[in-house]
């Protein structure tokens, strides 16, 4: 917050009004698992890009077909992973294996073996003054000061190192929600094909055809709030003059470009 305040007092005041649990990973109680954005829905939105201007019924049909295929793919993948004897989906397994490699480069100091409190530094990770960066971990509480454990719910590199130190495998620390069985459950429902329209229910009213509003040609005007670049209009990219464009600029820019 101090850093934000130094850059922009108004931004600091704005954020101060919003309870931190709504916009920080460190204060949300550990339920967001790394997701702070709408990237997931944006990604699916992107797959619908080409159909956005089609009639609603076509958009519904494409959405249904895409979901049906995605569910079918992931269901098959889940069953194949079960056949291969995996405990977690491949992505979780790879992440766990990657974090596990750090245990051989960890320096562990035991502070309370009963409560599971350790200070752990990973070789090569140092403080700004060049000293080994020790993180405090409480294995029983599921907490590590590095924050990673709280962010995605998977044991961090320090938790792997602590488990190795006491001669255990960290598998038991992976939450149930990441299990392969849960992954399979997510996609177990089959999205059935639509029956053709001869099977549709008869509706007790007349459907009017579209009124034939002509489609607008070209790109739709943006509805976003104009930014500095929109307001500046077309200016030379080098000297910012409004009298000529960049190809005709005779000025030399500060970085030496002509
Ligand atoms: Zn950690």
CSV table of C-alpha atoms and ligand atoms in Angstrom, one decimal:
chain,number,residue,atom,x,y,z
A,1,UNK,CA,0.0,0.0,0.0
A,2,UNK,CA,2.9,2.3,0.7
A,3,UNK,CA,4.3,1.7,-2.8
A,4,UNK,CA,0.9,2.4,-4.3
A,5,UNK,CA,0.5,5.6,-2.3
A,6,UNK,CA,3.9,6.8,-3.4
A,7,UNK,CA,2.8,6.4,-7.0
A,8,UNK,CA,-0.8,7.7,-6.7
A,9,UNK,CA,-2.6,9.0,-3.7
A,10,UNK,CA,-6.0,8.8,-5.4
A,11,UNK,CA,-5.4,5.1,-6.2
A,12,UNK,CA,-4.4,4.5,-2.5
A,13,UNK,CA,-7.6,6.2,-1.3
A,14,UNK,CA,-9.7,4.2,-3.8
A,15,UNK,CA,-8.3,0.9,-2.7
A,16,UNK,CA,-8.5,1.8,1.0
A,17,UNK,CA,-12.3,2.0,0.6
A,18,UNK,CA,-12.5,-1.6,-0.6
A,19,UNK,CA,-12.1,-4.4,2.0
A,20,UNK,CA,-8.8,-6.1,1.2
A,21,UNK,CA,-10.4,-9.6,1.2
A,22,UNK,CA,-12.1,-8.6,-2.1
A,23,UNK,CA,-8.9,-7.8,-4.0
A,24,UNK,CA,-5.9,-9.4,-2.4
A,25,UNK,CA,-4.7,-12.9,-2.3
A,26,UNK,CA,-3.1,-12.4,1.1
A,27,UNK,CA,-6.4,-11.5,2.8
A,28,UNK,CA,-9.0,-13.7,1.1
A,29,UNK,CA,-8.6,-16.6,3.4
A,30,UNK,CA,-7.0,-18.8,0.8
A,31,UNK,CA,-10.0,-19.6,-1.2
A,32,UNK,CA,-9.1,-18.1,-4.5
A,33,UNK,CA,-6.4,-20.5,-5.5
A,34,UNK,CA,-4.4,-18.2,-7.7
A,35,UNK,CA,-7.4,-16.9,-9.6
A,36,UNK,CA,-7.7,-13.2,-9.4
A,37,UNK,CA,-9.0,-12.5,-12.9
A,38,UNK,CA,-11.7,-13.5,-15.3
A,39,UNK,CA,-9.2,-15.3,-17.6
A,40,UNK,CA,-11.1,-18.5,-17.5
A,41,UNK,CA,-14.3,-17.0,-18.9
A,42,UNK,CA,-12.3,-14.7,-21.3
A,43,UNK,CA,-10.6,-17.8,-22.7
A,44,UNK,CA,-14.0,-19.4,-23.5
A,45,UNK,CA,-15.3,-16.1,-24.7
A,46,UNK,CA,-12.4,-16.1,-27.2
A,47,UNK,CA,-13.5,-19.5,-28.6
A,48,UNK,CA,-16.9,-17.9,-29.3
A,49,UNK,CA,-15.3,-14.9,-31.1
A,50,UNK,CA,-16.3,-15.8,-34.6
A,51,UNK,CA,-20.0,-16.4,-33.7
A,52,UNK,CA,-20.7,-13.4,-31.6
A,53,UNK,CA,-22.7,-11.6,-34.3
A,54,UNK,CA,-24.7,-14.6,-35.4
A,55,UNK,CA,-28.3,-15.0,-34.3
A,56,UNK,CA,-28.8,-16.0,-30.7
A,57,UNK,CA,-30.0,-19.5,-31.6
A,58,UNK,CA,-26.7,-20.1,-33.5
A,59,UNK,CA,-24.6,-18.9,-30.6
A,60,UNK,CA,-26.5,-21.2,-28.2
A,61,UNK,CA,-25.9,-24.1,-30.6
A,62,UNK,CA,-22.2,-23.4,-31.0
A,63,UNK,CA,-21.8,-23.0,-27.2
A,64,UNK,CA,-23.5,-26.3,-26.6
A,65,UNK,CA,-21.4,-28.1,-29.2
A,66,UNK,CA,-18.2,-26.7,-27.8
A,67,UNK,CA,-19.1,-27.7,-24.3
A,68,UNK,CA,-20.2,-31.1,-25.4
A,69,UNK,CA,-16.8,-31.7,-27.0
A,70,UNK,CA,-14.8,-30.2,-24.1
A,71,UNK,CA,-16.7,-32.4,-21.6
A,72,UNK,CA,-16.1,-35.5,-23.8
A,73,UNK,CA,-12.4,-34.8,-24.2
A,74,UNK,CA,-11.9,-34.2,-20.5
A,75,UNK,CA,-13.9,-37.1,-19.4
A,76,UNK,CA,-11.8,-39.4,-21.6
A,77,UNK,CA,-8.6,-37.8,-20.3
A,78,UNK,CA,-9.8,-38.3,-16.7
A,79,UNK,CA,-10.6,-42.0,-17.3
A,80,UNK,CA,-7.2,-42.5,-19.0
A,81,UNK,CA,-5.4,-40.9,-16.1
A,82,UNK,CA,-7.3,-43.2,-13.7
A,83,UNK,CA,-6.3,-46.2,-15.8
A,84,UNK,CA,-2.7,-45.0,-15.6
A,85,UNK,CA,-3.1,-45.1,-11.8
A,86,UNK,CA,-2.7,-41.3,-11.2
A,87,UNK,CA,-3.9,-39.9,-7.9
A,88,UNK,CA,-4.2,-36.3,-9.3
A,89,UNK,CA,-4.8,-34.9,-12.7
A,90,UNK,CA,-1.6,-34.5,-14.8
A,91,UNK,CA,-1.3,-30.8,-14.2
A,92,UNK,CA,-1.4,-31.1,-10.4
A,93,UNK,CA,1.0,-34.1,-10.6
A,94,UNK,CA,3.5,-32.1,-12.7
A,95,UNK,CA,3.3,-29.2,-10.3
A,96,UNK,CA,4.0,-31.5,-7.3
A,97,UNK,CA,6.9,-33.2,-9.0
A,98,UNK,CA,8.4,-29.8,-10.0
A,99,UNK,CA,8.1,-28.5,-6.4
A,100,UNK,CA,9.5,-31.7,-5.0
A,101,UNK,CA,12.8,-31.2,-6.8
A,102,UNK,CA,13.7,-28.3,-4.6
A,103,UNK,CA,13.9,-30.5,-1.5
A,104,UNK,CA,17.5,-31.5,-2.4
A,105,UNK,CA,18.5,-27.8,-2.4
A,106,UNK,CA,16.9,-26.8,0.9
A,107,UNK,CA,18.5,-25.8,4.2
A,108,UNK,CA,16.1,-26.8,7.0
A,109,UNK,CA,16.2,-25.5,10.6
A,110,UNK,CA,13.9,-27.3,13.0
A,111,UNK,CA,12.2,-25.0,15.5
A,112,UNK,CA,9.5,-27.3,16.8
A,113,UNK,CA,9.3,-30.8,15.5
A,114,UNK,CA,6.1,-31.5,17.4
A,115,UNK,CA,4.2,-28.6,16.0
A,116,UNK,CA,6.0,-28.8,12.6
A,117,UNK,CA,7.6,-25.4,12.7
A,118,UNK,CA,10.7,-25.0,10.5
A,119,UNK,CA,12.7,-22.2,8.9
A,120,UNK,CA,13.6,-23.2,5.3
A,121,UNK,CA,15.8,-21.6,2.7
A,122,UNK,CA,16.2,-22.8,-0.9
A,123,UNK,CA,19.7,-22.7,-2.3
A,124,UNK,CA,20.1,-19.7,-4.6
A,125,UNK,CA,17.1,-17.8,-3.2
A,126,UNK,CA,18.5,-14.8,-1.4
A,127,UNK,CA,17.4,-11.6,0.4
A,128,UNK,CA,18.3,-8.2,-1.2
A,129,UNK,CA,21.4,-8.2,1.0
A,130,UNK,CA,22.5,-11.5,-0.4
A,131,UNK,CA,21.7,-13.8,2.5
A,132,UNK,CA,19.8,-17.0,2.2
A,133,UNK,CA,16.0,-16.2,2.3
A,134,UNK,CA,14.5,-18.3,5.1
A,135,UNK,CA,10.7,-18.8,5.1
A,136,UNK,CA,8.8,-19.9,8.2
A,137,UNK,CA,6.6,-22.9,7.8
A,138,UNK,CA,4.0,-24.4,10.1
A,139,UNK,CA,3.2,-27.8,8.7
A,140,UNK,CA,0.3,-28.5,11.0
A,141,UNK,CA,-1.4,-25.2,10.3
A,142,UNK,CA,-0.7,-25.5,6.6
A,143,UNK,CA,1.0,-22.1,6.5
A,144,UNK,CA,4.2,-20.9,4.9
A,145,UNK,CA,5.4,-17.3,4.9
A,146,UNK,CA,6.3,-17.6,1.1
A,147,UNK,CA,2.5,-17.4,0.5
A,148,UNK,CA,2.4,-20.0,-2.2
A,149,UNK,CA,0.7,-22.6,-0.1
A,150,UNK,CA,-2.2,-20.2,0.6
A,151,UNK,CA,-2.4,-19.0,-3.0
A,152,UNK,CA,-3.0,-22.3,-4.7
A,153,UNK,CA,-3.6,-24.7,-1.9
A,154,UNK,CA,-0.8,-27.0,-3.0
A,155,UNK,CA,2.2,-27.6,-0.6
A,156,UNK,CA,4.9,-25.1,-1.6
A,157,UNK,CA,8.6,-26.0,-2.1
A,158,UNK,CA,9.2,-25.4,1.6
A,159,UNK,CA,6.5,-27.9,2.6
A,160,UNK,CA,8.1,-30.4,0.2
A,161,UNK,CA,11.5,-29.8,1.8
A,162,UNK,CA,10.0,-30.1,5.4
A,163,UNK,CA,8.3,-33.4,4.5
A,164,UNK,CA,11.5,-34.7,3.1
A,165,UNK,CA,13.4,-33.6,6.2
A,166,UNK,CA,11.0,-35.7,8.5
A,167,UNK,CA,11.0,-38.6,6.0
A,168,UNK,CA,7.4,-38.3,4.8
A,169,UNK,CA,5.9,-37.9,1.4
A,170,UNK,CA,3.9,-34.7,0.9
A,171,UNK,CA,1.0,-36.5,-0.9
A,172,UNK,CA,-1.3,-36.2,2.1
A,173,UNK,CA,-1.1,-32.4,2.0
A,174,UNK,CA,-2.8,-32.1,-1.4
A,175,UNK,CA,-6.4,-31.1,-0.8
A,176,UNK,CA,-9.2,-33.5,-1.7
A,177,UNK,CA,-10.6,-31.0,-4.3
A,178,UNK,CA,-7.5,-31.6,-6.5
A,179,UNK,CA,-8.1,-35.4,-6.6
A,180,UNK,CA,-8.4,-37.2,-9.9
A,181,UNK,CA,-11.8,-38.5,-8.8
A,182,UNK,CA,-13.1,-34.9,-8.4
A,183,UNK,CA,-11.7,-34.0,-11.8
A,184,UNK,CA,-13.6,-36.9,-13.3
A,185,UNK,CA,-16.8,-35.9,-11.4
A,186,UNK,CA,-16.6,-32.4,-12.9
A,187,UNK,CA,-17.0,-33.8,-16.4
A,188,UNK,CA,-19.1,-36.9,-15.7
A,189,UNK,CA,-22.3,-35.4,-17.1
A,190,UNK,CA,-22.9,-36.0,-20.8
A,191,UNK,CA,-24.2,-33.2,-22.8
A,192,UNK,CA,-26.7,-34.9,-25.1
A,193,UNK,CA,-27.2,-34.0,-28.8
A,194,UNK,CA,-30.2,-31.8,-29.6
A,195,UNK,CA,-33.2,-33.6,-31.1
A,196,UNK,CA,-34.1,-32.3,-34.5
A,197,UNK,CA,-36.9,-29.8,-34.7
A,198,UNK,CA,-39.5,-32.4,-35.5
A,199,UNK,CA,-39.4,-33.5,-31.9
A,200,UNK,CA,-39.7,-30.0,-30.4
A,201,UNK,CA,-42.7,-29.1,-28.4
A,202,UNK,CA,-45.4,-27.1,-30.2
A,203,UNK,CA,-45.6,-23.6,-28.8
A,204,UNK,CA,-49.0,-22.0,-28.4
A,205,UNK,CA,-48.1,-18.7,-30.1
A,206,UNK,CA,-46.8,-17.5,-33.5
A,207,UNK,CA,-43.1,-16.7,-33.8
A,208,UNK,CA,-42.6,-13.6,-35.9
A,209,UNK,CA,-39.6,-13.6,-38.3
A,210,UNK,CA,-36.8,-11.1,-37.6
A,211,UNK,CA,-37.7,-7.6,-38.8
A,212,UNK,CA,-34.7,-7.4,-41.1
A,213,UNK,CA,-32.7,-4.7,-39.4
A,214,UNK,CA,-29.7,-4.2,-41.8
A,215,UNK,CA,-26.4,-5.4,-40.4
A,216,UNK,CA,-23.9,-2.6,-39.7
A,217,UNK,CA,-20.9,-3.0,-42.0
A,218,UNK,CA,-17.4,-2.8,-40.8
A,219,UNK,CA,-16.1,-2.7,-37.3
A,220,UNK,CA,-18.5,-1.7,-34.5
A,221,UNK,CA,-17.5,1.5,-32.7
A,222,UNK,CA,-15.8,0.7,-29.4
A,223,UNK,CA,-17.9,1.4,-26.3
A,224,UNK,CA,-14.9,1.6,-24.0
A,225,UNK,CA,-13.9,4.9,-22.4
A,226,UNK,CA,-11.5,6.7,-24.7
A,227,UNK,CA,-7.9,6.8,-23.4
A,228,UNK,CA,-5.1,9.2,-23.9
A,229,UNK,CA,-4.1,7.7,-27.2
A,230,UNK,CA,-7.7,8.0,-28.6
A,231,UNK,CA,-7.8,11.6,-27.5
A,232,UNK,CA,-4.5,12.5,-29.1
A,233,UNK,CA,-5.7,11.5,-32.5
A,234,UNK,CA,-3.1,10.9,-35.2
A,235,UNK,CA,0.2,12.4,-34.3
A,236,UNK,CA,3.7,11.7,-35.5
A,237,UNK,CA,5.1,8.8,-33.4
A,238,UNK,CA,8.5,10.5,-33.0
A,239,UNK,CA,8.0,14.2,-32.4
A,240,UNK,CA,4.2,14.0,-31.5
A,241,UNK,CA,3.5,16.7,-34.1
A,242,UNK,CA,0.0,16.8,-35.5
A,243,UNK,CA,1.2,18.2,-38.8
A,244,UNK,CA,2.8,15.1,-40.3
A,245,UNK,CA,2.9,11.4,-39.7
A,246,UNK,CA,6.0,9.4,-38.7
A,247,UNK,CA,7.1,8.7,-42.3
A,248,UNK,CA,7.6,12.4,-42.9
A,249,UNK,CA,9.2,13.3,-39.6
A,250,UNK,CA,12.5,15.3,-39.9
A,251,UNK,CA,13.1,15.5,-36.2
A,252,UNK,CA,15.4,13.2,-34.3
A,253,UNK,CA,13.9,11.5,-31.2
A,254,UNK,CA,15.5,11.4,-27.9
A,255,UNK,CA,16.7,7.8,-28.4
A,256,UNK,CA,18.5,8.8,-31.6
A,257,UNK,CA,15.9,7.4,-34.1
A,258,UNK,CA,15.2,9.6,-37.1
B,1,LIG,ZN1,6.7,-21.9,1.2
